[in-house]
Short mmCIF file of C-alpha atoms in Angstrom, two decimals:
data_model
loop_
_atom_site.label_atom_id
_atom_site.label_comp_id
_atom_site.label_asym_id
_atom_site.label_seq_id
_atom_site.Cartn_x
_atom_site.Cartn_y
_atom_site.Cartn_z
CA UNK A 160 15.39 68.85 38.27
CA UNK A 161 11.69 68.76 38.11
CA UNK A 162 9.87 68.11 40.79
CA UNK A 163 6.38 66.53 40.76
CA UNK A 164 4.54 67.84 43.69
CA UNK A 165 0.99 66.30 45.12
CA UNK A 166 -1.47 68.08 47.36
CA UNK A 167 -3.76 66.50 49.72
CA UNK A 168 -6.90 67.41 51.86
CA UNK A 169 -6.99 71.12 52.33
CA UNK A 170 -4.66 71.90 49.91
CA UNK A 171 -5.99 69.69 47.22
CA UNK A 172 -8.09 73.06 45.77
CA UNK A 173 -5.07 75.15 45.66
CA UNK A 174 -4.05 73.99 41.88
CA UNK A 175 -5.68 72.23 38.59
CA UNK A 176 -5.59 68.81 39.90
CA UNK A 177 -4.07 68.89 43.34
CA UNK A 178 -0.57 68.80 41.32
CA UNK A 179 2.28 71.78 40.49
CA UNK A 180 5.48 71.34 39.11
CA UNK A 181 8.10 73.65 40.63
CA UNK A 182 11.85 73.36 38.80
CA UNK A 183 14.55 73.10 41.35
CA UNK A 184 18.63 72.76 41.62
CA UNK A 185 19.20 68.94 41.92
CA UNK A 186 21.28 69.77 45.15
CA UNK A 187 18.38 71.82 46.47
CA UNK A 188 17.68 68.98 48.84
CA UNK A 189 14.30 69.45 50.72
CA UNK A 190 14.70 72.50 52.12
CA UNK A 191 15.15 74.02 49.45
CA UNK A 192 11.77 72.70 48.09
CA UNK A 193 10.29 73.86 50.86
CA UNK A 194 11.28 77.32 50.58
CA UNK A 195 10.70 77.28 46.82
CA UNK A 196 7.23 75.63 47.91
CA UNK A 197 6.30 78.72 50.28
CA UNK A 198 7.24 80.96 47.89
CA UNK A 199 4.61 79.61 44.99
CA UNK A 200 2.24 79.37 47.66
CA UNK A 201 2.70 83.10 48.84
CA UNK A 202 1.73 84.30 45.41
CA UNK A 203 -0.67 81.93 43.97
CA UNK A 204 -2.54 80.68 47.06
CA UNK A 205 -5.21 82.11 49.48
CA UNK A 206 -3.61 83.24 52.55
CA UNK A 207 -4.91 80.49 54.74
CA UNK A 208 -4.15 77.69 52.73
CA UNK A 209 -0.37 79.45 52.08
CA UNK A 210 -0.43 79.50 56.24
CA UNK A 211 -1.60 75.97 56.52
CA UNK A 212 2.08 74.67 54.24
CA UNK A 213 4.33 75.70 57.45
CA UNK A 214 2.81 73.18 59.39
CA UNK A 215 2.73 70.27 56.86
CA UNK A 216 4.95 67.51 56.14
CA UNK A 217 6.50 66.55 53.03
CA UNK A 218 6.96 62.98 52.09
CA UNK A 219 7.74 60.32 49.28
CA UNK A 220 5.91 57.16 49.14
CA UNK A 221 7.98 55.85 51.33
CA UNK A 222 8.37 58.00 54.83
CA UNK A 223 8.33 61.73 55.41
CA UNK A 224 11.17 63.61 54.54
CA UNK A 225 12.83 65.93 56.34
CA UNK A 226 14.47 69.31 55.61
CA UNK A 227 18.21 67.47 55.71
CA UNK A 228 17.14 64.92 53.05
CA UNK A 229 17.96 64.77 49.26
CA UNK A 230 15.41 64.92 46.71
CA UNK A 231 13.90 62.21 45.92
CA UNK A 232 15.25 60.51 42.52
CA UNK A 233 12.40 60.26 40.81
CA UNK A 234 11.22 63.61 41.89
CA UNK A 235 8.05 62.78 43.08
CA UNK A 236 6.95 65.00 46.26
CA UNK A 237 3.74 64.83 48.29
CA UNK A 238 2.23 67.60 50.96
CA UNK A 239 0.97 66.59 53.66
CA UNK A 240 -1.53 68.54 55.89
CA UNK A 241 -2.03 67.98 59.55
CA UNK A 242 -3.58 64.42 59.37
CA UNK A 243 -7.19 63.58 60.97
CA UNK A 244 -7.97 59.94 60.31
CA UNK A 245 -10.29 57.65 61.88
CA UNK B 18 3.20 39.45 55.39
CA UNK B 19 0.37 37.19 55.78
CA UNK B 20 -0.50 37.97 60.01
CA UNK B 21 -1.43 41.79 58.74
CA UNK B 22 -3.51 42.59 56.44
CA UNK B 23 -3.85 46.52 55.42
CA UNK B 24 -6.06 47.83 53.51
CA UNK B 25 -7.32 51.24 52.09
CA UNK B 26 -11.25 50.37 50.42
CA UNK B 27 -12.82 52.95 47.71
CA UNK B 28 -16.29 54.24 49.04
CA UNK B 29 -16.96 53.76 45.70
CA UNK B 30 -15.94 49.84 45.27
CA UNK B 31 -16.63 48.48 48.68
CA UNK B 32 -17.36 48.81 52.60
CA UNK B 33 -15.53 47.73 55.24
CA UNK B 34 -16.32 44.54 56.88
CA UNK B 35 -15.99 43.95 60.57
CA UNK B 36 -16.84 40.19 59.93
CA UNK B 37 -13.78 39.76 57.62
CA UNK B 38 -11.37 41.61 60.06
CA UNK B 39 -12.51 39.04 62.94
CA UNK B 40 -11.94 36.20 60.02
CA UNK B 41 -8.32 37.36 59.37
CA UNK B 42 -7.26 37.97 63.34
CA UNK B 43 -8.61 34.49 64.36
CA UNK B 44 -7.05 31.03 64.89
CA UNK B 45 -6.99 28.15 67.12
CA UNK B 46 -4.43 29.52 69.33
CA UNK B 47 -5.80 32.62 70.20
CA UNK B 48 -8.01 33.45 73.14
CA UNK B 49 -8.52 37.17 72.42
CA UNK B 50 -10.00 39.23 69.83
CA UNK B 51 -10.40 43.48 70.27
CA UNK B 52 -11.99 45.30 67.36
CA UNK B 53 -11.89 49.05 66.93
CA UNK B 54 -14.99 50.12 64.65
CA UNK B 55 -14.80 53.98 63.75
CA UNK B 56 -18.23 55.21 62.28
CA UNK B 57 -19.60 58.77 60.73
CA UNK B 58 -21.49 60.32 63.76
CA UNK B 59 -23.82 62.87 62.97
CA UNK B 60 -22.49 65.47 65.04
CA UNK B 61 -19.57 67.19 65.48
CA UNK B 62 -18.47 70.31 67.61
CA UNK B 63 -21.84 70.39 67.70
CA UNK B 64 -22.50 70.89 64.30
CA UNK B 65 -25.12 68.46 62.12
CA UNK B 66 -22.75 65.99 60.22
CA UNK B 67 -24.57 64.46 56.52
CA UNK B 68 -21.16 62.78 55.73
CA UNK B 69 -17.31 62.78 55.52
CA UNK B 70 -15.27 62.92 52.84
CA UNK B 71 -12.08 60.57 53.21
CA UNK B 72 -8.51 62.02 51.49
CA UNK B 73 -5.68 59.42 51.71
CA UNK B 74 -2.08 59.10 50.10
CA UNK B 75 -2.47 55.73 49.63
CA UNK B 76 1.09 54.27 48.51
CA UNK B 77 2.22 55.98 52.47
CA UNK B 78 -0.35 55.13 54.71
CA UNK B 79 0.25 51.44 53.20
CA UNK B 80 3.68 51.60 54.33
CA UNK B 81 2.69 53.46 57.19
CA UNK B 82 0.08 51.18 58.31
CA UNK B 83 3.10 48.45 57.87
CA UNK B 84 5.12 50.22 60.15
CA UNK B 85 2.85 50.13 62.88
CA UNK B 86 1.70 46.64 62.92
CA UNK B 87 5.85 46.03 62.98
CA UNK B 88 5.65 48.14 65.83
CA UNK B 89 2.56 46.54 67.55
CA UNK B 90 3.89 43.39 66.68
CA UNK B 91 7.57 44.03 68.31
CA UNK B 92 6.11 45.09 71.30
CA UNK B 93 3.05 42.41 71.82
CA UNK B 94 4.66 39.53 70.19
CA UNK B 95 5.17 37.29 67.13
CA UNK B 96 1.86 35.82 67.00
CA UNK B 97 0.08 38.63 66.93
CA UNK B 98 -2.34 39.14 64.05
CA UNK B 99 -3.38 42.39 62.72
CA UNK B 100 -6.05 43.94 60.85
CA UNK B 101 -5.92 47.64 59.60
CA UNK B 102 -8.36 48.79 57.05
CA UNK B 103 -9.15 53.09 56.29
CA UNK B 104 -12.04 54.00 54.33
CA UNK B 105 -11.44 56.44 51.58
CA UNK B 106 -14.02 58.75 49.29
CA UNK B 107 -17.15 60.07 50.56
CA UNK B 108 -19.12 58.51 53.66
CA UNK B 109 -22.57 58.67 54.77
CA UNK B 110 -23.64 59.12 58.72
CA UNK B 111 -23.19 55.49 59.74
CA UNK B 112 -21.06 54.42 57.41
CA UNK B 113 -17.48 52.82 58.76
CA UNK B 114 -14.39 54.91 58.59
CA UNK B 115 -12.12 52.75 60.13
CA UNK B 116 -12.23 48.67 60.90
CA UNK B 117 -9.17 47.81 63.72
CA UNK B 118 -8.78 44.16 64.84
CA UNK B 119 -6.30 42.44 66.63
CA UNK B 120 -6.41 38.99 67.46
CA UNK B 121 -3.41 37.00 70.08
CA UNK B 122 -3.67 34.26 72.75
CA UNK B 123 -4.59 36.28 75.81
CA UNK B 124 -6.92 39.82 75.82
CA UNK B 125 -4.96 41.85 77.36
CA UNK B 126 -2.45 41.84 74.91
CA UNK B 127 -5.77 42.15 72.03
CA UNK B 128 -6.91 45.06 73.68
CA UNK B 129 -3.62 47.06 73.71
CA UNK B 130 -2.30 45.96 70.59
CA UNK B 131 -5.90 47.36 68.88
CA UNK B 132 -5.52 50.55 71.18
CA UNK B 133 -2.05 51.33 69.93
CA UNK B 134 -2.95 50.73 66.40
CA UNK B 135 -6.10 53.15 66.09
CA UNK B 136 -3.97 55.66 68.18
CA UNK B 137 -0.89 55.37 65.91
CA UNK B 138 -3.55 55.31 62.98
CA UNK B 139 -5.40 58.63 63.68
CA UNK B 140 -1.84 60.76 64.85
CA UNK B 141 0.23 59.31 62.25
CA UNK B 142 -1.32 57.95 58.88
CA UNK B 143 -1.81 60.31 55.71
CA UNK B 144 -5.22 60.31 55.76
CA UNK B 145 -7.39 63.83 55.71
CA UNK B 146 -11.27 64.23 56.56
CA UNK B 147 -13.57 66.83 55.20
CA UNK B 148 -16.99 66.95 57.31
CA UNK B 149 -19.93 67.52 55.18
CA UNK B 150 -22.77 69.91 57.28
CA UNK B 151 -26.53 70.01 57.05
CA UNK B 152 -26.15 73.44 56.16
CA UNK B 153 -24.48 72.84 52.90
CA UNK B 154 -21.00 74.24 54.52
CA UNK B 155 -17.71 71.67 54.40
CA UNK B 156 -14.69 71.80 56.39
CA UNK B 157 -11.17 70.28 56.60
CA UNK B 158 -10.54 68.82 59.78
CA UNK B 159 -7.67 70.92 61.44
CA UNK B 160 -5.96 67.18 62.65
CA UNK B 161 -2.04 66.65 63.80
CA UNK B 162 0.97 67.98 62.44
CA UNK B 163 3.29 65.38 61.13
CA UNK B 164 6.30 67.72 61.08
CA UNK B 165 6.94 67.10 64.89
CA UNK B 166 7.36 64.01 66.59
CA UNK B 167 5.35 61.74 64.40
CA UNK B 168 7.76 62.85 61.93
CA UNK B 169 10.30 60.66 63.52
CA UNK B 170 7.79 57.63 63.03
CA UNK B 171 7.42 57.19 66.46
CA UNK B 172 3.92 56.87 68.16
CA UNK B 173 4.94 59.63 70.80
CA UNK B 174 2.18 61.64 72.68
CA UNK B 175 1.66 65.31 71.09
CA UNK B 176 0.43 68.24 71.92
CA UNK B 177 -2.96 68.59 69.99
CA UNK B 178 -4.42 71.85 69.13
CA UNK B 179 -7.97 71.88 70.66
CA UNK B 180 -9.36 69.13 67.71
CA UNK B 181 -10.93 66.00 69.46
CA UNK B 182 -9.32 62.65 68.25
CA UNK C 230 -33.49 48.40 79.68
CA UNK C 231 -33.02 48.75 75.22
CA UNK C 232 -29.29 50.50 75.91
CA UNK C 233 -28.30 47.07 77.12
CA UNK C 234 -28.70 43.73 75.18
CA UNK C 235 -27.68 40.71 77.94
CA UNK C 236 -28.00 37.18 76.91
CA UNK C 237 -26.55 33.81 77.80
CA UNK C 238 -26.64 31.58 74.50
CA UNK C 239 -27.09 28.27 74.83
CA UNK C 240 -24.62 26.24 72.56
CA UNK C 241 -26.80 23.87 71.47
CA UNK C 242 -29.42 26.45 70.12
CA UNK C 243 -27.31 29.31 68.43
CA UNK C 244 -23.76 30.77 68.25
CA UNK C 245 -22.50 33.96 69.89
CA UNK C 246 -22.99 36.84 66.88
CA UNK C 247 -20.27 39.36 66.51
CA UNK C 248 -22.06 41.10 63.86
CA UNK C 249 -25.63 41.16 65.94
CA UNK C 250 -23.32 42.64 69.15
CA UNK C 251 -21.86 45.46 66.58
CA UNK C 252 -25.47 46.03 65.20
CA UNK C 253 -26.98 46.47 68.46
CA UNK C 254 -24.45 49.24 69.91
CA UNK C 255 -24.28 51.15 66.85
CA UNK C 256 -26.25 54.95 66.99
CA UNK C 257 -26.01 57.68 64.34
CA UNK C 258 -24.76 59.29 67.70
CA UNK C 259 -21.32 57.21 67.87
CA UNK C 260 -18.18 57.23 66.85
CA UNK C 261 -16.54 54.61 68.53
CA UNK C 262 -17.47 50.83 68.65
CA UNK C 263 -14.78 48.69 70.83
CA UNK C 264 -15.89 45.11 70.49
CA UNK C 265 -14.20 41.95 72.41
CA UNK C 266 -14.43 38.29 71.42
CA UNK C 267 -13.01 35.90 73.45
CA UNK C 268 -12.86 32.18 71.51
CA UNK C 269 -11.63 28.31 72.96
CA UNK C 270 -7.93 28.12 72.14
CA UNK C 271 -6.45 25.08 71.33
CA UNK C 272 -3.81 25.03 74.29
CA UNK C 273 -3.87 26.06 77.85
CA UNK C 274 -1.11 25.94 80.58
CA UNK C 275 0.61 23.59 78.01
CA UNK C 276 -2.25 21.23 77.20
CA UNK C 277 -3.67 20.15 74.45
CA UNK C 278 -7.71 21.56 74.88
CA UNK C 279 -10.78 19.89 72.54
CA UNK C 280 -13.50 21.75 73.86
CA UNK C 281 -14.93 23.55 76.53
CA UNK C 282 -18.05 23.39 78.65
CA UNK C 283 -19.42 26.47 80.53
CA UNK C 284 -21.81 26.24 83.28
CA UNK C 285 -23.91 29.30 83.76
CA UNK C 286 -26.03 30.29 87.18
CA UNK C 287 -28.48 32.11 84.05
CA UNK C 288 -30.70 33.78 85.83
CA UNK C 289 -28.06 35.37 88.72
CA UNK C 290 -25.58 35.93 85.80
CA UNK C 291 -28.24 37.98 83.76
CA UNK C 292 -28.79 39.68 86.62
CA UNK C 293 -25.04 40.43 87.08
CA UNK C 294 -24.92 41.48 83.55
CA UNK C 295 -27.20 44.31 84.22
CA UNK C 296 -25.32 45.14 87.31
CA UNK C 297 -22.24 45.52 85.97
CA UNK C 298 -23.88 47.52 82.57
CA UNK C 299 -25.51 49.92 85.20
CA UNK C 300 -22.02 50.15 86.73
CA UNK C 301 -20.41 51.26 83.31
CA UNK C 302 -23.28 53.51 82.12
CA UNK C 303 -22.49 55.37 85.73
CA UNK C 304 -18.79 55.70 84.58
CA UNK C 305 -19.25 56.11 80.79
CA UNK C 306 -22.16 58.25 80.70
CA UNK C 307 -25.67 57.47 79.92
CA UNK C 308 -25.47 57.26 76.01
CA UNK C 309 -23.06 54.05 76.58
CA UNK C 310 -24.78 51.32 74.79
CA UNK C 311 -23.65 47.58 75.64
CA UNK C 312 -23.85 44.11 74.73
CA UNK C 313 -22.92 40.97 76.52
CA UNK C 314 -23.76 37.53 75.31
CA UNK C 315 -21.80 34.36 76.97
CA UNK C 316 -22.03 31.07 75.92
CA UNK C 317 -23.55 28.38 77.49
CA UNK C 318 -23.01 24.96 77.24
CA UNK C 319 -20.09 22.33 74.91
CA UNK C 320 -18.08 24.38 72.61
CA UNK C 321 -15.21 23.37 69.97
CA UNK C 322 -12.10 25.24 69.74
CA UNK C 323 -12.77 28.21 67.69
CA UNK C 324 -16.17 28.78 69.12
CA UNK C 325 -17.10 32.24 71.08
CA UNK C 326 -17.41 32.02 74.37
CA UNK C 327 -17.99 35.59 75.08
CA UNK C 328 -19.02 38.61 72.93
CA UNK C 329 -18.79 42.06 74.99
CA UNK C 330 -19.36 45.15 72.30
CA UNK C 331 -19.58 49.14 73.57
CA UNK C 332 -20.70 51.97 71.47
CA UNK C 333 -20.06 55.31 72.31
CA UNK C 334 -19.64 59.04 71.10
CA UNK C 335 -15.69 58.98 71.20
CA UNK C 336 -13.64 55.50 71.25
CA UNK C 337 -11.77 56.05 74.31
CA UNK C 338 -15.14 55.32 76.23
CA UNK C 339 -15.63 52.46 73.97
CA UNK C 340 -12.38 50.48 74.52
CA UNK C 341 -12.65 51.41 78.44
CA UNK C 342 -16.10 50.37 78.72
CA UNK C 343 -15.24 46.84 77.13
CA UNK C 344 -11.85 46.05 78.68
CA UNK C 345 -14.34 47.22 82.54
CA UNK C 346 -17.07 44.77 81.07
CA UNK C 347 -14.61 41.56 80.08
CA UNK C 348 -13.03 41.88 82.98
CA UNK C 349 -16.50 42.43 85.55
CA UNK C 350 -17.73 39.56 83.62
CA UNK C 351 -14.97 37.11 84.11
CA UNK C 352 -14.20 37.89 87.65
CA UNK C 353 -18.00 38.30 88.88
CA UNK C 354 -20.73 36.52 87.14
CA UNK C 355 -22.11 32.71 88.03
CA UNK C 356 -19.68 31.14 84.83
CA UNK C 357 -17.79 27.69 85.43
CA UNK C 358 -15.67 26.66 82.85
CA UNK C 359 -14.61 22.72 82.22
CA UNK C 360 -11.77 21.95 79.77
CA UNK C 361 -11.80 19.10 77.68
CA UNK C 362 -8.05 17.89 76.87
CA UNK C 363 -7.04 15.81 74.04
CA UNK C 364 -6.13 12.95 76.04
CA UNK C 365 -10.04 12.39 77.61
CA UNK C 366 -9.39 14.16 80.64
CA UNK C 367 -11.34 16.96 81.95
CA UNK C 368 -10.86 19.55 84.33
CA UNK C 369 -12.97 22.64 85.88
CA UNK C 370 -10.44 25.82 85.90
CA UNK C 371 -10.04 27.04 89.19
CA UNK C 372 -11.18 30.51 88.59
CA UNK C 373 -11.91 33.72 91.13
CA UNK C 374 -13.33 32.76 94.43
CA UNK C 375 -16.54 35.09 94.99
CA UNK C 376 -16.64 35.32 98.79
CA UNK C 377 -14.19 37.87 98.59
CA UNK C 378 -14.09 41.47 97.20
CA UNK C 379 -16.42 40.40 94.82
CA UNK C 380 -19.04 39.24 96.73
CA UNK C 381 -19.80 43.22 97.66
CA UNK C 382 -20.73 43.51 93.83
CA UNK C 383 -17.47 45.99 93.04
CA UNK C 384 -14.97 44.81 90.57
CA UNK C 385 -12.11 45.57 93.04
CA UNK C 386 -8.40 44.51 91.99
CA UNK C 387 -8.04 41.20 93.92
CA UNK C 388 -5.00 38.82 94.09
CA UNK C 389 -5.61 35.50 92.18
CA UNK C 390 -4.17 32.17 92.94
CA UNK C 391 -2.28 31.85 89.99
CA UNK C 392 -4.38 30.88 87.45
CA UNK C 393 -5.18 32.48 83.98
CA UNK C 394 -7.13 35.04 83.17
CA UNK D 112 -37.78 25.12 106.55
CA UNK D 113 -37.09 23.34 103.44
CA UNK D 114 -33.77 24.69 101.40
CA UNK D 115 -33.57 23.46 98.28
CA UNK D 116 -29.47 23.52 97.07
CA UNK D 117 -28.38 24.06 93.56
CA UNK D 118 -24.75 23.42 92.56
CA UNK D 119 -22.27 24.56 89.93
CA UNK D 120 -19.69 23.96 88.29
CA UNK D 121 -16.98 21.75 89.74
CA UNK D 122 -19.73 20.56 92.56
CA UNK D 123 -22.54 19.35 90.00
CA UNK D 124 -21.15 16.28 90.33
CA UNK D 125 -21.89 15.68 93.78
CA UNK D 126 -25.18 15.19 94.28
CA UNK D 127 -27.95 13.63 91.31
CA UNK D 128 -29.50 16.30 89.35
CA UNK D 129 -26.71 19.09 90.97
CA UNK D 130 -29.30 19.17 93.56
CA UNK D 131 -29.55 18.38 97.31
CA UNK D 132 -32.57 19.34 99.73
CA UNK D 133 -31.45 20.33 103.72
CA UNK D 134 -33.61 20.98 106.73
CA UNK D 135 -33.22 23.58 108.56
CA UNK D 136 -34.56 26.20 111.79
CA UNK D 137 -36.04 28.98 110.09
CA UNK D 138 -34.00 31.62 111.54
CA UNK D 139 -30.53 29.47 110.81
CA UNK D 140 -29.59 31.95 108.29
CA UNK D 141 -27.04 31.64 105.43
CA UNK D 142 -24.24 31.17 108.00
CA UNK D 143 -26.21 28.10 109.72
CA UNK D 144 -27.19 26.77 106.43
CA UNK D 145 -23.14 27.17 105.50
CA UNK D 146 -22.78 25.06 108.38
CA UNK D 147 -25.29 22.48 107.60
CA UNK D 148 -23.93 22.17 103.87
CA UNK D 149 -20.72 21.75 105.10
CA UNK D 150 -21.35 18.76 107.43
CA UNK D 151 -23.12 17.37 104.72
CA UNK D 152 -20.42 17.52 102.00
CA UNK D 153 -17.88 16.24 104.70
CA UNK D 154 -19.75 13.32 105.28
CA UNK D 155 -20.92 12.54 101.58
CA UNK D 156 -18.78 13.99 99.34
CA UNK D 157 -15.28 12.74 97.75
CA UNK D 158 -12.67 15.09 100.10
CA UNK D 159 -11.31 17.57 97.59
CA UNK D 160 -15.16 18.39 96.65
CA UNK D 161 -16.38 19.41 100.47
CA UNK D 162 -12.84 21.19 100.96
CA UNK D 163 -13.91 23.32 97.42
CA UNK D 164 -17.10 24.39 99.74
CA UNK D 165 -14.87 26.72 101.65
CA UNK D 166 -14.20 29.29 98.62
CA UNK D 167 -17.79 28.97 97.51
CA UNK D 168 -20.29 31.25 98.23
CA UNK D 169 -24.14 31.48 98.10
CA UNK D 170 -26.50 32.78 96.22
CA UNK D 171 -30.23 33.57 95.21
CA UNK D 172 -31.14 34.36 91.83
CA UNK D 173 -30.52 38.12 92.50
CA UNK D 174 -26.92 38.64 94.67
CA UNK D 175 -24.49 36.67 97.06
CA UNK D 176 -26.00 36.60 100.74
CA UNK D 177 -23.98 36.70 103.27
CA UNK D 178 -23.48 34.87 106.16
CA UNK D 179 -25.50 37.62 108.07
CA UNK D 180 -28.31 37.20 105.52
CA UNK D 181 -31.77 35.76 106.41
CA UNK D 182 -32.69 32.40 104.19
CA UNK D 183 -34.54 33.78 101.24
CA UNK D 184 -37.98 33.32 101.36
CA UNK D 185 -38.22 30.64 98.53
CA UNK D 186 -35.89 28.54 99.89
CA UNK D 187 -33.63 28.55 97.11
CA UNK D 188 -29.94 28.31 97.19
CA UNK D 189 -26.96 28.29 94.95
CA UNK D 190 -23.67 26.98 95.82
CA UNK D 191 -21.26 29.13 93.67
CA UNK D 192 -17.89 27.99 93.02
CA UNK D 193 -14.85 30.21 92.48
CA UNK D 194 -15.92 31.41 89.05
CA UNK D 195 -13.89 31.33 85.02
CA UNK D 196 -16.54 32.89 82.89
CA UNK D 197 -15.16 34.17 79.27
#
């Protein structure tokens, strides 16, 4: 399946409008995303911003989703940085 | 759920407005009122701040801000009334990042239900801030990890890594 | 003393101003604005309340008022800007009674340096409350004797004789 | 001297105007003119009122005196009930 994946704060600059599509099993789950994830980043990124993804959270609309979880159906992703509000 | 209202305002379309938090939290059977104002200070790490530039994912930190006004309200009480509103876009020194009210019939209760909220706010919500220097220089705030605890959607204390909150 | 803006407001010539309070303690220096509002609820210990009138000792309260500021600019640092307004006077339910707002570099200051001030200002200054019940009656509140503890000027923990703070 | 009384709260009541003017030795201090007050408000005042006088204390426009305390100078006083500001 293909998976829609958004980039936010830091990452934002790593691709053409903060977006990338990566194509992925449909049992993959998130894990596998993640792995597929660090891979594009090894090779297209800058090295700090490819460090910065092992310490980010992925996450639907909804929650954050860990490495255990399906896909989400409508294969919408988002990357979440360490988060500095307020 | 009209006793919270959340909010995530444009820089672009609108300010946030202490006045209308204090509006939503109040009513005749409430005593107390604590509001948490969060503002662009004009230094940082000792570096000369000209603004902040406010990333959110909007759609989560609605749901997220949901979450912990359920959480607030489970562990202060029905009546409670909430206020959580996030700025988003670029910010001036001055300008408010952050508006926090709660509003319930006694202030103790006010004061740790607004505490909890800004706390769970900065640790937990998807929300990213880019400081703007003097010198022409920006830089993504390094912030908290939401792969560990927070992950679980729990407000537990973390280790931070040296950032000030 | 311009760090500190103290005032006791008479109700028949102006309101308590939230927005005035968050004004004053606001610095291109601070991050962190922690403001409390306390208002006339509509019910206390089970009764049906109209109005209330505070008496005020002005000038020994004033006084107070900068006592207890000096007392949190010792603990919070001396960048710690404050303002306390009480109301003076017949009020409706709804109307402030109290505004208390603290401005600081970081918000944990701020919310501890307004929860200290509330709470110095309740159980220490010259301020007699009289509720007005539905039914005609009218009663002073009992309040914190200050021949105690508080009579030395520190906002020591002291027992209470049951009534509401 | 001359001490002129002020009262608050619960106690304006008790005396026109909240006021009430007592004689006293000049070196009676706040403890005699505690004493004084009290004789008076036993005497003149409605029971619970004068039995209120024992959790009050006294004050000048700047602090509480004590019953050590000289008279101030002025000869003002303030009769301070137990207090429920806010």
């Amino acid at each position: 399946m293909k998976i829609e994946i958004s980039l936010f704060g830091a990452l934002r600059e790593c691709e053409p409008d903060a977006r990338l599509q990566l194509e992925l099993a449909d049992d993959s789950g998130v894990a596998g995303l993640r792995a597929a994830l660090a891979a594009h980043a090894q090779s297209q990124w800058p090295a700090p911003r490819a460090g910065l993804l092992g310490k980010c959270a992925l996450a639907d609309e909804r929650s954050i989703l860990r490495d255990g979880d399906a896909l989400p159906v409508d294969g919408r992703v988002a990357v979440l940085p360490p988060v500095s509000g307020g | 759920m009209d006793r919270h209202h959340l909010a995530v305002v444009d820089a672009a379309q609108g300010r946030l407005d202490p006045a209308a938090a204090i509006d939503f939290v109040s009513d005749p059977a409430f005593g107390g009122i604590d509001v948490f104002i969060g503002r662009v200070r004009d230094l940082n790490h000792g570096r000369k701040v000209v603004g902040i530039s406010y990333d959110l994912f909007d759609a989560l930190a609605l749901n997220g801000f949901a979450q912990i006004a359920a959480r607030a309200q489970a562990e202060f009480g029905p009546r409670l009334k909430l206020y959580i509103a996030h700025a988003k876009g670029r910010l001036a020194v001055g300008d408010l990042a952050v508006v926090i009210a709660a509003g319930t019939p006694h202030r103790d209760e006010a004061f740790r239900a607004c505490r909890m909220v800004i706390e769970a706010v900065k640790h937990e919500s998807p929300i990213w801030k880019q400081e703007h220097y003097v010198d022409g220089d920006s830089i993504w705030s390094e912030g908290c990890s939401l792969c560990g605890d927070a992950a679980d959607g729990h407000a537990a204390p973390h280790a931070h890594d040296g950032h000030a909150h």
